[in-house]
Amino acid sequence: MNNKRLYFIDIIRAFAILMMLQGHFIDTLLATQYRDLNAIPFSVWSYFRGITAPTFFTISGLVFTYLLLKAKEKGETNLRMRKGLFRGSFLIFVGYLIRIPFFRWFTGEFSTYFLVIDVLQCIGLSLILIVTLYYLCNKKTLIFSVINLFLGIVIFLTERMYYNLNFEKLPLVFSNYISKANGSVFTIIPWFGYVAFGAFIATLFHGYLKKPKFKTAIISSFFITGFVLIFYSSHILTSIYRVTHIKIFLESADYNYLFTRLGNVLLYFAFFYSFEEYLKLPLILKIGQKTLSIYIIHFIIIYGSFTGIGLNTIIGKNLTPIQGVFGQLFS
């Protein structure tokens, strides 16, 4: 068995999809009176739920980029790039498809809500951007790596400049990718930032995985960087502002959730990579390899894709915490 295979990637993907499933279930069905952030159980659940999407986006960038760089070794870069463009386009298509209320359309009831952007479209477009960026870098890994790191930092730093923009003059199908004004759950910025950081991390794995003590070094780096981002990134940004007087650093420090969530993701990476040998169980790896299928089935069950009849309409926000905990095991 190849001991250099990155089992921890599938382990993290499995963990992320399971966290996403339970997060959607509880958020959709938990009764309103139990949604109290002053209550420790709900506040803890809410905090960890907030790490799920950043983990999903970061690991998506890592997986895709790592496979892209591995393909270069085999002389299959162009094939992998074509597959990446197809995969990205397919995710965008499926993202729209599962939101189309066919039954309502058949009755003559139409709305533009199916055009809102969710995780699948955002990841799909991100993969297309990664392929485009790699092509523009002339397939030079070092340049590609540095640019991804730079893009991730800039996207996170400037979030206060674009988070509330409303692109009314753009067609809805395009504006929904960059504005939440019409109900989009995710937008390409800032979420592409996590994909870019994942792509940067992939270049580290590709370049140094076979080096002695790499695993120890990268786990230590994940832990230290994650810890610093969670507890000290706001202080660092404020200190940079005091030196440079560039307002963007202060604004980022005052609403610093992107860097802190990246810190959470890196701690996940450190944990799962550290215990990779103990967690690479067949079931876990299988779940990690079937995230798209699981996501689609779960979306249909909870949100009633195509029919408009799902748990959100059958049950609604009526579950107690106990019912929610046991119910999500069977959702």
CSV table of C-alpha atoms in Angstrom, one decimal:
chain,number,residue,atom,x,y,z
A,1,MET,CA,0.0,0.0,0.0
A,2,ASN,CA,1.3,3.5,-0.9
A,3,ASN,CA,2.2,5.1,2.4
A,4,LYS,CA,2.4,8.5,0.7
A,5,ARG,CA,-1.3,8.5,-0.3
A,6,LEU,CA,-3.1,11.4,1.4
A,7,TYR,CA,-5.8,9.5,3.2
A,8,PHE,CA,-6.5,12.5,5.5
A,9,ILE,CA,-8.0,14.3,2.5
A,10,ASP,CA,-10.8,11.8,2.2
A,11,ILE,CA,-11.1,11.8,6.0
A,12,ILE,CA,-11.6,15.6,6.2
A,13,ARG,CA,-14.0,15.5,3.2
A,14,ALA,CA,-16.1,12.8,5.1
A,15,PHE,CA,-16.0,14.9,8.3
A,16,ALA,CA,-17.0,18.1,6.4
A,17,ILE,CA,-19.9,16.5,4.5
A,18,LEU,CA,-21.3,14.9,7.7
A,19,MET,CA,-21.0,18.3,9.5
A,20,MET,CA,-22.8,19.9,6.6
A,21,LEU,CA,-25.6,17.4,6.7
A,22,GLN,CA,-26.2,17.8,10.4
A,23,GLY,CA,-25.8,21.6,10.2
A,24,HIS,CA,-28.5,21.8,7.5
A,25,PHE,CA,-30.8,19.4,9.4
A,26,ILE,CA,-30.6,21.3,12.7
A,27,ASP,CA,-30.8,24.7,11.1
A,28,THR,CA,-33.8,23.8,9.0
A,29,LEU,CA,-35.8,22.0,11.6
A,30,LEU,CA,-34.9,23.1,15.1
A,31,ALA,CA,-37.7,25.1,16.8
A,32,THR,CA,-37.0,28.9,17.1
A,33,GLN,CA,-37.2,28.9,20.9
A,34,TYR,CA,-34.1,26.7,21.2
A,35,ARG,CA,-31.9,29.0,19.0
A,36,ASP,CA,-30.4,30.9,21.9
A,37,LEU,CA,-26.7,31.8,21.5
A,38,ASN,CA,-26.5,32.4,25.2
A,39,ALA,CA,-27.1,28.7,25.7
A,40,ILE,CA,-23.8,26.8,25.6
A,41,PRO,CA,-25.0,23.8,23.5
A,42,PHE,CA,-26.4,25.9,20.8
A,43,SER,CA,-23.5,28.4,20.8
A,44,VAL,CA,-21.0,25.6,20.5
A,45,TRP,CA,-23.0,24.0,17.7
A,46,SER,CA,-23.3,27.3,15.9
A,47,TYR,CA,-19.5,28.0,16.2
A,48,PHE,CA,-18.5,24.6,14.8
A,49,ARG,CA,-21.1,24.8,12.1
A,50,GLY,CA,-19.4,28.0,11.0
A,51,ILE,CA,-16.2,26.1,10.3
A,52,THR,CA,-17.9,23.6,7.9
A,53,ALA,CA,-18.1,25.7,4.7
A,54,PRO,CA,-14.5,27.0,5.0
A,55,THR,CA,-13.3,23.4,5.5
A,56,PHE,CA,-15.2,22.3,2.4
A,57,PHE,CA,-13.9,25.1,0.2
A,58,THR,CA,-10.3,24.7,1.4
A,59,ILE,CA,-10.2,21.0,1.0
A,60,SER,CA,-11.8,21.3,-2.4
A,61,GLY,CA,-9.0,23.6,-3.5
A,62,LEU,CA,-6.4,21.2,-2.0
A,63,VAL,CA,-7.7,18.1,-3.6
A,64,PHE,CA,-8.2,19.5,-7.1
A,65,THR,CA,-4.9,21.3,-7.2
A,66,TYR,CA,-3.0,18.3,-5.8
A,67,LEU,CA,-4.4,16.0,-8.5
A,68,LEU,CA,-3.6,18.7,-11.1
A,69,LEU,CA,0.0,18.9,-10.0
A,70,LYS,CA,0.3,15.1,-9.9
A,71,ALA,CA,-1.0,14.9,-13.4
A,72,LYS,CA,1.9,17.1,-14.5
A,73,GLU,CA,4.3,14.4,-13.4
A,74,LYS,CA,2.5,11.9,-15.7
A,75,GLY,CA,2.3,14.3,-18.6
A,76,GLU,CA,-1.4,14.5,-18.3
A,77,THR,CA,-1.8,18.1,-17.3
A,78,ASN,CA,-4.0,19.1,-20.3
A,79,LEU,CA,-6.3,16.1,-19.7
A,80,ARG,CA,-6.6,17.0,-16.0
A,81,MET,CA,-7.3,20.6,-16.9
A,82,ARG,CA,-10.1,19.6,-19.3
A,83,LYS,CA,-11.5,17.3,-16.6
A,84,GLY,CA,-11.3,20.2,-14.1
A,85,LEU,CA,-13.3,22.5,-16.5
A,86,PHE,CA,-15.9,19.8,-17.0
A,87,ARG,CA,-16.1,19.1,-13.3
A,88,GLY,CA,-16.5,22.7,-12.5
A,89,SER,CA,-19.2,23.2,-15.1
A,90,PHE,CA,-21.0,20.0,-13.9
A,91,LEU,CA,-21.1,21.2,-10.3
A,92,ILE,CA,-22.5,24.5,-11.5
A,93,PHE,CA,-25.2,22.7,-13.5
A,94,VAL,CA,-26.1,20.4,-10.6
A,95,GLY,CA,-26.2,23.4,-8.2
A,96,TYR,CA,-28.9,25.0,-10.4
A,97,LEU,CA,-30.7,21.7,-11.1
A,98,ILE,CA,-31.4,20.7,-7.5
A,99,ARG,CA,-33.0,24.1,-6.9
A,100,ILE,CA,-35.4,23.9,-9.8
A,101,PRO,CA,-39.0,23.4,-8.5
A,102,PHE,CA,-40.3,21.5,-11.5
A,103,PHE,CA,-43.7,20.8,-10.0
A,104,ARG,CA,-44.3,24.6,-9.5
A,105,TRP,CA,-43.1,25.2,-13.1
A,106,PHE,CA,-45.6,22.7,-14.4
A,107,THR,CA,-48.4,24.7,-12.6
A,108,GLY,CA,-47.2,27.9,-14.2
A,109,GLU,CA,-45.6,29.3,-11.0
A,110,PHE,CA,-42.2,30.8,-11.8
A,111,SER,CA,-39.6,32.6,-9.8
A,112,THR,CA,-35.9,33.5,-10.1
A,113,TYR,CA,-35.0,31.9,-6.7
A,114,PHE,CA,-33.4,28.9,-8.4
A,115,LEU,CA,-30.7,31.3,-9.7
A,116,VAL,CA,-29.3,31.9,-6.2
A,117,ILE,CA,-25.8,30.6,-5.7
A,118,ASP,CA,-25.0,27.9,-3.3
A,119,VAL,CA,-21.9,25.8,-2.4
A,120,LEU,CA,-21.9,23.7,-5.6
A,121,GLN,CA,-21.9,26.6,-8.0
A,122,CYS,CA,-19.3,28.4,-6.0
A,123,ILE,CA,-17.0,25.4,-5.8
A,124,GLY,CA,-17.6,24.7,-9.5
A,125,LEU,CA,-16.6,28.3,-10.6
A,126,SER,CA,-13.7,28.1,-8.2
A,127,LEU,CA,-12.3,25.0,-9.9
A,128,ILE,CA,-12.7,26.7,-13.3
A,129,LEU,CA,-10.7,29.7,-11.9
A,130,ILE,CA,-8.0,27.5,-10.6
A,131,VAL,CA,-7.6,25.8,-14.0
A,132,THR,CA,-7.5,29.3,-15.6
A,133,LEU,CA,-5.0,30.6,-13.2
A,134,TYR,CA,-2.7,27.5,-13.6
A,135,TYR,CA,-2.9,28.0,-17.4
A,136,LEU,CA,-2.1,31.7,-17.1
A,137,CYS,CA,0.9,30.9,-14.9
A,138,ASN,CA,2.2,28.8,-17.8
A,139,LYS,CA,1.9,25.7,-15.5
A,140,LYS,CA,4.7,27.0,-13.3
A,141,THR,CA,4.0,25.6,-9.9
A,142,LEU,CA,6.0,28.2,-7.9
A,143,ILE,CA,4.3,31.2,-9.6
A,144,PHE,CA,0.9,29.5,-9.2
A,145,SER,CA,1.6,28.8,-5.5
A,146,VAL,CA,2.6,32.4,-4.7
A,147,ILE,CA,-0.3,33.9,-6.6
A,148,ASN,CA,-2.8,31.7,-4.8
A,149,LEU,CA,-1.4,32.7,-1.4
A,150,PHE,CA,-1.5,36.3,-2.5
A,151,LEU,CA,-5.0,36.1,-3.8
A,152,GLY,CA,-6.3,34.4,-0.6
A,153,ILE,CA,-4.8,37.1,1.6
A,154,VAL,CA,-6.0,40.0,-0.6
A,155,ILE,CA,-9.6,38.5,-0.9
A,156,PHE,CA,-9.8,38.1,2.9
A,157,LEU,CA,-8.3,41.6,3.7
A,158,THR,CA,-10.6,43.5,1.3
A,159,GLU,CA,-13.8,41.7,2.3
A,160,ARG,CA,-15.2,44.9,4.0
A,161,MET,CA,-14.9,46.7,0.6
A,162,TYR,CA,-17.2,44.4,-1.3
A,163,TYR,CA,-19.4,42.5,1.1
A,164,ASN,CA,-22.3,44.8,0.8
A,165,LEU,CA,-22.1,45.6,-2.9
A,166,ASN,CA,-25.2,45.3,-5.0
A,167,PHE,CA,-24.7,44.8,-8.8
A,168,GLU,CA,-28.2,45.6,-9.9
A,169,LYS,CA,-27.3,46.4,-13.5
A,170,LEU,CA,-25.8,43.0,-14.1
A,171,PRO,CA,-28.1,40.1,-15.2
A,172,LEU,CA,-29.3,38.2,-12.2
A,173,VAL,CA,-27.5,35.0,-13.3
A,174,PHE,CA,-24.2,36.8,-13.0
A,175,SER,CA,-24.8,39.2,-10.1
A,176,ASN,CA,-25.8,36.4,-7.8
A,177,TYR,CA,-22.2,35.1,-7.9
A,178,ILE,CA,-20.9,38.3,-6.4
A,179,SER,CA,-23.8,39.7,-4.4
A,180,LYS,CA,-26.1,38.2,-1.7
A,181,ALA,CA,-28.8,40.8,-2.4
A,182,ASN,CA,-31.0,38.3,-4.1
A,183,GLY,CA,-30.6,35.4,-1.7
A,184,SER,CA,-27.4,33.8,-2.7
A,185,VAL,CA,-26.0,31.7,0.1
A,186,PHE,CA,-22.4,31.8,-1.1
A,187,THR,CA,-20.6,34.2,-3.4
A,188,ILE,CA,-17.3,33.7,-5.3
A,189,ILE,CA,-15.6,36.3,-3.1
A,190,PRO,CA,-14.7,35.8,-0.3
A,191,TRP,CA,-15.2,32.0,-0.7
A,192,PHE,CA,-12.7,31.6,-3.5
A,193,GLY,CA,-10.2,32.8,-1.0
A,194,TYR,CA,-10.4,29.5,0.9
A,195,VAL,CA,-10.1,27.5,-2.4
A,196,ALA,CA,-7.0,29.6,-3.2
A,197,PHE,CA,-5.5,28.8,0.2
A,198,GLY,CA,-6.3,25.1,-0.4
A,199,ALA,CA,-4.5,25.3,-3.7
A,200,PHE,CA,-1.5,26.9,-2.0
A,201,ILE,CA,-1.4,24.1,0.6
A,202,ALA,CA,-1.6,21.5,-2.3
A,203,THR,CA,1.6,22.9,-3.8
A,204,LEU,CA,3.4,22.3,-0.4
A,205,PHE,CA,2.2,18.7,-0.4
A,206,HIS,CA,3.2,18.2,-4.0
A,207,GLY,CA,6.6,19.7,-3.5
A,208,TYR,CA,7.7,18.3,-0.2
A,209,LEU,CA,5.5,15.2,0.6
A,210,LYS,CA,8.4,12.8,0.0
A,211,LYS,CA,10.9,14.8,2.1
A,212,PRO,CA,11.9,13.3,5.5
A,213,LYS,CA,9.9,14.7,8.4
A,214,PHE,CA,7.5,16.6,6.1
A,215,LYS,CA,4.5,15.2,7.9
A,216,THR,CA,5.8,16.5,11.3
A,217,ALA,CA,6.7,19.8,9.8
A,218,ILE,CA,3.4,20.4,8.0
A,219,ILE,CA,1.3,19.3,11.0
A,220,SER,CA,3.3,21.7,13.3
A,221,SER,CA,2.8,24.5,10.7
A,222,PHE,CA,-0.9,23.8,10.5
A,223,PHE,CA,-1.2,23.9,14.3
A,224,ILE,CA,0.9,27.0,14.9
A,225,THR,CA,-0.5,29.0,12.0
A,226,GLY,CA,-4.1,28.0,12.9
A,227,PHE,CA,-3.5,29.0,16.6
A,228,VAL,CA,-2.1,32.3,15.5
A,229,LEU,CA,-4.9,33.1,13.1
A,230,ILE,CA,-7.6,32.2,15.7
A,231,PHE,CA,-6.2,34.1,18.6
A,232,TYR,CA,-3.8,36.8,17.2
A,233,SER,CA,-4.8,37.6,13.6
A,234,SER,CA,-6.9,40.6,14.7
A,235,HIS,CA,-4.1,41.9,16.9
A,236,ILE,CA,-1.6,41.5,14.0
A,237,LEU,CA,-3.9,43.3,11.6
A,238,THR,CA,-4.4,46.2,14.0
A,239,SER,CA,-0.7,46.4,14.6
A,240,ILE,CA,-0.1,46.6,10.8
A,241,TYR,CA,-2.7,49.4,10.6
A,242,ARG,CA,-0.9,51.4,13.4
A,243,VAL,CA,2.4,51.2,11.4
A,244,THR,CA,1.0,51.7,7.9
A,245,HIS,CA,-2.2,53.7,8.6
A,246,ILE,CA,-3.8,51.7,5.8
A,247,LYS,CA,-7.5,51.5,6.9
A,248,ILE,CA,-8.2,48.2,5.2
A,249,PHE,CA,-6.1,46.4,7.9
A,250,LEU,CA,-8.2,48.0,10.7
A,251,GLU,CA,-11.5,47.1,8.9
A,252,SER,CA,-10.4,43.6,8.5
A,253,ALA,CA,-9.4,43.3,12.2
A,254,ASP,CA,-12.7,44.7,13.3
A,255,TYR,CA,-14.7,42.0,11.4
A,256,ASN,CA,-12.1,39.2,11.3
A,257,TYR,CA,-14.0,36.0,10.7
A,258,LEU,CA,-12.3,34.9,7.5
A,259,PHE,CA,-8.8,34.6,8.9
A,260,THR,CA,-10.0,33.0,12.2
A,261,ARG,CA,-12.1,30.5,10.3
A,262,LEU,CA,-9.0,29.6,8.2
A,263,GLY,CA,-7.3,29.1,11.5
A,264,ASN,CA,-10.0,26.6,12.5
A,265,VAL,CA,-9.6,24.8,9.2
A,266,LEU,CA,-5.9,24.5,9.7
A,267,LEU,CA,-6.4,23.0,13.2
A,268,TYR,CA,-8.7,20.4,11.6
A,269,PHE,CA,-6.0,19.6,9.1
A,270,ALA,CA,-3.5,19.2,11.9
A,271,PHE,CA,-5.8,16.9,13.8
A,272,PHE,CA,-6.9,14.7,11.0
A,273,TYR,CA,-3.4,14.4,9.4
A,274,SER,CA,-2.0,13.5,12.8
A,275,PHE,CA,-4.4,10.7,13.4
A,276,GLU,CA,-4.7,9.7,9.7
A,277,GLU,CA,-3.5,6.1,10.4
A,278,TYR,CA,-6.3,5.5,13.0
A,279,LEU,CA,-9.1,7.2,11.0
A,280,LYS,CA,-8.6,5.7,7.5
A,281,LEU,CA,-11.4,3.2,7.9
A,282,PRO,CA,-13.1,2.0,4.7
A,283,LEU,CA,-16.5,3.5,5.5
A,284,ILE,CA,-15.0,6.9,6.3
A,285,LEU,CA,-12.9,6.9,3.1
A,286,LYS,CA,-15.9,5.9,1.1
A,287,ILE,CA,-18.0,8.7,2.5
A,288,GLY,CA,-15.1,11.1,1.6
A,289,GLN,CA,-15.1,9.9,-1.9
A,290,LYS,CA,-18.9,10.2,-2.4
A,291,THR,CA,-19.5,13.7,-1.0
A,292,LEU,CA,-21.4,15.0,-4.1
A,293,SER,CA,-23.9,12.1,-4.2
A,294,ILE,CA,-24.4,12.4,-0.5
A,295,TYR,CA,-24.9,16.2,-0.7
A,296,ILE,CA,-27.5,15.9,-3.6
A,297,ILE,CA,-29.5,13.2,-1.8
A,298,HIS,CA,-29.5,15.1,1.4
A,299,PHE,CA,-30.5,18.3,-0.4
A,300,ILE,CA,-33.5,16.5,-1.9
A,301,ILE,CA,-34.6,15.1,1.4
A,302,ILE,CA,-34.3,18.3,3.4
A,303,TYR,CA,-35.2,21.0,0.9
A,304,GLY,CA,-37.5,19.0,-1.4
A,305,SER,CA,-35.6,19.6,-4.7
A,306,PHE,CA,-37.8,19.2,-7.8
A,307,THR,CA,-41.0,18.6,-5.9
A,308,GLY,CA,-40.9,21.4,-3.4
A,309,ILE,CA,-41.8,18.8,-0.7
A,310,GLY,CA,-39.0,18.2,1.8
A,311,LEU,CA,-38.5,18.0,5.6
A,312,ASN,CA,-38.5,21.8,5.6
A,313,THR,CA,-42.2,21.8,4.5
A,314,ILE,CA,-43.3,18.5,6.2
A,315,ILE,CA,-41.8,19.2,9.6
A,316,GLY,CA,-40.7,22.8,9.5
A,317,LYS,CA,-39.0,24.5,12.5
A,318,ASN,CA,-40.6,22.3,15.1
A,319,LEU,CA,-38.1,19.9,16.5
A,320,THR,CA,-36.7,19.9,20.0
A,321,PRO,CA,-33.0,19.5,20.5
A,322,ILE,CA,-33.4,15.9,21.5
A,323,GLN,CA,-35.5,15.2,18.4
A,324,GLY,CA,-32.9,17.1,16.3
A,325,VAL,CA,-30.0,15.0,17.6
A,326,PHE,CA,-31.7,11.7,16.9
A,327,GLY,CA,-33.4,12.8,13.7
A,328,GLN,CA,-30.3,13.9,12.0
A,329,LEU,CA,-28.9,10.3,12.4
A,330,PHE,CA,-31.6,9.1,10.0
A,331,SER,CA,-31.8,12.1,7.6
